[in-house]
Coordinates of C-alpha atoms in Angstrom, one line a residue:
D1 CA 0.0 0.0 0.0
L2 CA 1.6 3.2 -1.2
H3 CA -1.1 5.4 0.4
Y4 CA -1.8 7.6 -2.7
P5 CA -3.9 6.9 -5.8
L6 CA -1.8 5.4 -8.6
R7 CA -3.2 7.7 -11.2
R8 CA -1.1 10.4 -9.5
Q9 CA 2.0 8.3 -9.6
R10 CA 4.3 7.0 -12.3
Q11 CA 5.1 3.3 -12.9
M12 CA 7.7 1.7 -15.1
C13 CA 9.0 -1.8 -15.7
I14 CA 12.8 -2.2 -16.0
R15 CA 14.7 -5.5 -15.8
D16 CA 11.4 -7.3 -15.1
R17 CA 10.8 -5.2 -12.0
L18 CA 8.0 -2.7 -11.6
Y19 CA 9.0 0.7 -10.2
A20 CA 6.5 3.2 -8.9
G21 CA 7.2 6.9 -8.1
G22 CA 5.0 9.5 -6.5
N23 CA 4.6 11.3 -3.2
F24 CA 4.5 8.6 -0.5
S25 CA 6.4 6.8 2.2
R26 CA 5.9 3.7 4.3
S27 CA 7.6 3.1 7.6
D28 CA 7.8 0.7 10.5
T29 CA 8.8 2.2 13.9
D30 CA 11.8 4.4 13.0
T31 CA 12.7 2.7 9.7
V32 CA 11.5 4.2 6.4
Y33 CA 11.2 1.5 3.8
Q34 CA 10.1 3.6 0.8
T35 CA 10.4 7.3 0.2
N36 CA 8.7 8.5 -3.0
I37 CA 9.9 5.6 -5.1
A38 CA 9.5 1.8 -4.6
R39 CA 10.1 -1.5 -6.4
W40 CA 7.7 -4.4 -6.6
N41 CA 9.5 -7.8 -6.0
G42 CA 6.5 -10.0 -6.8
A43 CA 5.3 -10.1 -3.2
D44 CA 5.9 -6.8 -1.6
W45 CA 7.2 -3.2 -2.2
E46 CA 10.8 -2.7 -1.4
I47 CA 13.2 0.2 -1.0
V48 CA 15.1 1.6 -4.0
G49 CA 18.4 2.7 -2.5
L50 CA 17.7 5.4 0.1
G51 CA 14.8 6.8 -1.8
L52 CA 14.4 10.5 -2.8
N53 CA 13.5 13.4 -0.5
G54 CA 10.6 14.8 -2.6
P55 CA 7.8 13.7 -5.0
V56 CA 8.7 11.7 -8.2
Y57 CA 6.6 12.8 -11.2
A58 CA 8.4 11.1 -14.1
L59 CA 10.2 7.7 -14.6
H60 CA 12.1 6.8 -17.8
T61 CA 14.8 4.4 -19.0
F62 CA 17.9 5.8 -20.7
N63 CA 21.2 4.0 -21.4
D64 CA 20.0 1.0 -19.3
Q65 CA 19.4 3.1 -16.3
L66 CA 16.3 4.2 -14.5
M67 CA 15.8 8.0 -14.6
A68 CA 13.6 9.7 -12.0
G69 CA 12.4 13.3 -12.3
G70 CA 10.4 15.3 -9.8
A71 CA 10.6 17.9 -7.0
F72 CA 13.4 16.5 -4.9
T73 CA 16.9 17.7 -4.0
A74 CA 18.7 14.7 -2.6
S75 CA 18.9 11.0 -1.9
D76 CA 20.1 10.7 1.7
S77 CA 22.9 13.4 1.9
L78 CA 23.8 13.2 -1.8
E79 CA 22.5 16.3 -3.8
M80 CA 20.3 15.5 -6.8
L81 CA 18.4 18.4 -8.1
G82 CA 15.2 17.4 -9.8
I83 CA 16.6 14.4 -11.6
A84 CA 18.5 11.3 -10.6
S85 CA 19.7 8.0 -12.2
W86 CA 19.5 4.5 -10.7
D87 CA 21.9 1.8 -11.9
G88 CA 20.5 -1.0 -9.9
L89 CA 22.8 -0.4 -6.9
E90 CA 22.7 3.3 -6.1
W91 CA 21.4 6.7 -7.0
A92 CA 23.5 9.3 -8.8
P93 CA 23.0 12.9 -10.0
V94 CA 22.5 13.6 -13.7
G95 CA 24.7 16.5 -14.6
T96 CA 24.2 19.5 -12.4
G97 CA 20.5 18.9 -12.2
F98 CA 18.2 21.9 -12.1
T99 CA 19.5 24.8 -9.9
D100 CA 16.6 26.1 -7.8
S101 CA 15.2 23.9 -5.1
A102 CA 11.7 24.7 -6.3
D103 CA 12.4 23.4 -9.9
T104 CA 10.4 20.4 -10.9
V105 CA 10.8 17.8 -13.6
F106 CA 7.4 16.5 -15.0
S107 CA 8.4 14.5 -18.1
M108 CA 11.2 12.8 -19.9
A109 CA 11.7 11.2 -23.3
T110 CA 14.5 9.8 -25.5
Y111 CA 14.7 11.3 -28.9
D112 CA 17.5 10.7 -31.5
D113 CA 19.5 8.9 -28.7
T114 CA 19.3 12.0 -26.5
L115 CA 17.6 12.5 -23.2
Y116 CA 15.1 15.3 -23.1
V117 CA 13.5 16.7 -19.9
G118 CA 10.5 18.9 -19.5
G119 CA 9.1 20.6 -16.4
R120 CA 9.1 23.9 -14.6
F121 CA 12.7 25.3 -14.3
D122 CA 14.9 27.9 -15.8
S123 CA 18.5 26.9 -15.3
A124 CA 20.8 23.9 -15.0
G125 CA 24.0 25.0 -13.3
N126 CA 25.1 28.1 -15.3
V127 CA 23.0 27.1 -18.4
Y128 CA 19.7 28.9 -19.2
V129 CA 17.2 26.1 -19.9
Q130 CA 13.6 27.4 -19.8
N131 CA 11.3 24.5 -18.9
V132 CA 12.9 22.1 -21.4
A133 CA 16.5 20.7 -21.7
K134 CA 18.5 17.9 -23.3
L135 CA 21.5 16.0 -22.0
V136 CA 24.6 16.2 -24.2
S137 CA 27.3 13.9 -22.8
S138 CA 26.9 14.8 -19.1
D139 CA 25.9 18.4 -19.5
W140 CA 22.5 20.0 -19.9
S141 CA 21.9 22.1 -23.0
N142 CA 19.0 24.4 -23.9
L143 CA 16.6 24.3 -26.9
G144 CA 16.9 27.9 -28.1
E145 CA 14.9 30.2 -25.9
G146 CA 13.0 27.3 -24.4
I147 CA 9.3 27.1 -23.8
R148 CA 7.4 29.9 -22.0
G149 CA 5.5 27.7 -19.5
P150 CA 5.6 24.3 -17.7
V151 CA 6.0 21.2 -19.9
Y152 CA 4.0 18.3 -18.5
V153 CA 4.4 15.6 -21.2
M154 CA 6.7 14.6 -24.0
E155 CA 6.2 11.9 -26.6
E156 CA 8.0 10.9 -29.8
Y157 CA 5.7 10.2 -32.8
R158 CA 6.7 9.6 -36.4
G159 CA 10.1 11.1 -36.1
R160 CA 9.1 14.2 -34.1
L161 CA 9.2 15.0 -30.4
Y162 CA 6.0 16.5 -29.1
F163 CA 5.9 18.8 -26.0
G164 CA 2.7 19.4 -24.2
G165 CA 2.0 21.8 -21.3
L166 CA 0.6 25.2 -20.4
F167 CA 2.4 27.7 -22.6
T168 CA 1.9 30.2 -25.4
K169 CA 5.3 30.4 -26.9
A170 CA 8.2 28.0 -27.8
D171 CA 11.5 29.6 -28.7
E172 CA 10.3 32.5 -30.9
L173 CA 7.2 30.6 -32.1
V174 CA 3.7 31.5 -30.9
S175 CA 2.0 28.2 -30.1
R176 CA -0.7 27.2 -27.6
N177 CA 0.1 24.3 -25.3
I178 CA 1.7 21.9 -27.8
V179 CA 4.7 22.1 -30.1
T180 CA 6.7 19.5 -32.1
Y181 CA 10.5 19.4 -32.4
N182 CA 12.3 17.8 -35.4
N183 CA 15.9 16.7 -35.1
G184 CA 17.0 19.9 -33.5
N185 CA 15.2 22.2 -35.9
I186 CA 13.0 25.1 -34.9
P187 CA 9.9 23.8 -33.2
F188 CA 6.6 23.8 -35.2
G189 CA 3.4 24.9 -33.4
I190 CA 0.1 23.0 -33.5
Q191 CA -2.6 25.6 -33.1
S192 CA -6.1 25.1 -31.9
R193 CA -8.6 26.1 -34.5
T194 CA -9.8 29.7 -34.0
Q195 CA -13.4 29.7 -32.9
Q196 CA -16.1 32.2 -33.4
I197 CA -17.7 31.4 -30.0
S198 CA -16.3 31.8 -26.5
L199 CA -15.3 28.3 -25.3
R200 CA -13.4 27.4 -22.2
I201 CA -12.6 24.2 -20.4
Y202 CA -12.7 24.3 -16.6
P203 CA -10.7 23.2 -14.7
N204 CA -7.6 22.7 -16.9
P205 CA -5.5 20.9 -15.7
A206 CA -8.2 18.6 -14.6
T207 CA -8.5 15.4 -12.6
D208 CA -12.0 13.7 -12.6
R209 CA -14.3 16.0 -14.6
I210 CA -14.4 19.0 -16.8
V211 CA -17.1 21.5 -17.7
I212 CA -17.2 23.2 -21.1
Q213 CA -18.1 26.8 -20.6
T214 CA -19.9 28.1 -23.7
D215 CA -23.2 29.4 -24.9
V216 CA -23.5 26.5 -27.4
D217 CA -24.7 23.0 -26.4
M218 CA -22.2 20.3 -27.4
K219 CA -23.6 16.9 -28.6
S220 CA -20.5 14.8 -28.7
A221 CA -16.9 14.7 -27.6
R222 CA -13.6 12.8 -28.2
L223 CA -10.2 12.8 -26.5
Y224 CA -7.0 12.3 -28.5
S225 CA -3.8 11.3 -26.7
S226 CA -0.4 12.7 -27.5
L227 CA 0.2 9.6 -29.6
G228 CA -3.0 10.1 -31.6
S229 CA -5.1 7.4 -30.0
M230 CA -8.8 8.3 -29.8
I231 CA -10.5 7.9 -26.4
P232 CA -14.3 8.0 -26.4
V233 CA -15.9 10.1 -23.6
T234 CA -19.5 10.9 -22.8
I235 CA -20.7 14.5 -22.6
S236 CA -23.9 15.5 -20.7
S237 CA -24.9 19.1 -20.2
N238 CA -21.5 20.2 -21.4
S239 CA -19.8 18.2 -18.7
I240 CA -17.4 15.3 -19.3
S241 CA -16.3 12.6 -16.8
L242 CA -12.5 11.8 -16.9
E243 CA -12.6 8.8 -14.6
N244 CA -10.3 6.0 -15.5
I245 CA -8.4 8.1 -18.0
A246 CA -4.6 8.2 -17.5
V247 CA -2.7 11.4 -16.7
G248 CA -1.2 13.2 -19.6
F249 CA -1.7 15.7 -22.4
Y250 CA -4.8 15.4 -24.6
M251 CA -6.6 17.2 -27.4
L252 CA -10.4 17.5 -26.8
E253 CA -12.6 17.5 -29.9
T254 CA -16.2 18.6 -29.4
T255 CA -19.1 18.9 -31.8
D256 CA -22.1 21.2 -31.4
Q257 CA -25.7 20.7 -32.4
N258 CA -25.0 22.3 -35.8
S259 CA -22.1 19.8 -36.5
N260 CA -19.4 22.4 -36.0
T261 CA -16.2 20.9 -34.5
Y262 CA -14.0 22.6 -31.9
H263 CA -10.6 21.7 -30.5
Q264 CA -9.0 22.5 -27.1
S265 CA -5.9 21.2 -25.4
L266 CA -6.5 19.5 -22.0
I267 CA -4.1 18.3 -19.3
I268 CA -5.2 15.4 -17.0
Q269 CA -3.2 15.2 -13.8

């Protein structure tokens, strides 16, 4: 029992073991067995090294190592700022990490054999990296001027790396909440279709339910994941239940009574 809902945690299998990260701990008397990351051995959850001292929001494998990202600053007394690697025996920092103790890593992806990281941060050591960075050798590097807002999800799809979050600009490109990056070239924006009506999703980010605030009644809705998979949802009185839908970045497509179609970005957390 990890004490928090799994939809708010991250899970990953590596070397036939299931790892779970989140904001949790389990202790017996004065001994802490898991701190924000744990491994399932087939019968029970077990400690992963000495754990991490803050929430884990992202798990990823890179170069045969488990990468953990989140809002932590250390494992025991060893400094690890927002990102750490596990080689099966011990935790280690990844480069300088992200400088401020409030910096948070929300997402990671491998693209063109390079590790990319997204989140809410603005520097790695002395390097300016606004909310997105890539690891070159053992040093963090920026992607131009970065992304002007937190990055919550990244996925590779058909040769491009997609970034999703809450932002309006990437590098010098105006783009609302989603951009795609192609082999180091300037990112391309994916714009929501401009509507002639006032339409707003509330809340966004969301957890269990959203309400579409508009003067028009919507008759149907679909969700599309960052990989393009369609997820059917039911809309009633402009309200949509998000129960049993995984956390991530989505595009919401709604259709009104006159068969007009609208698109809005949505983050489920």
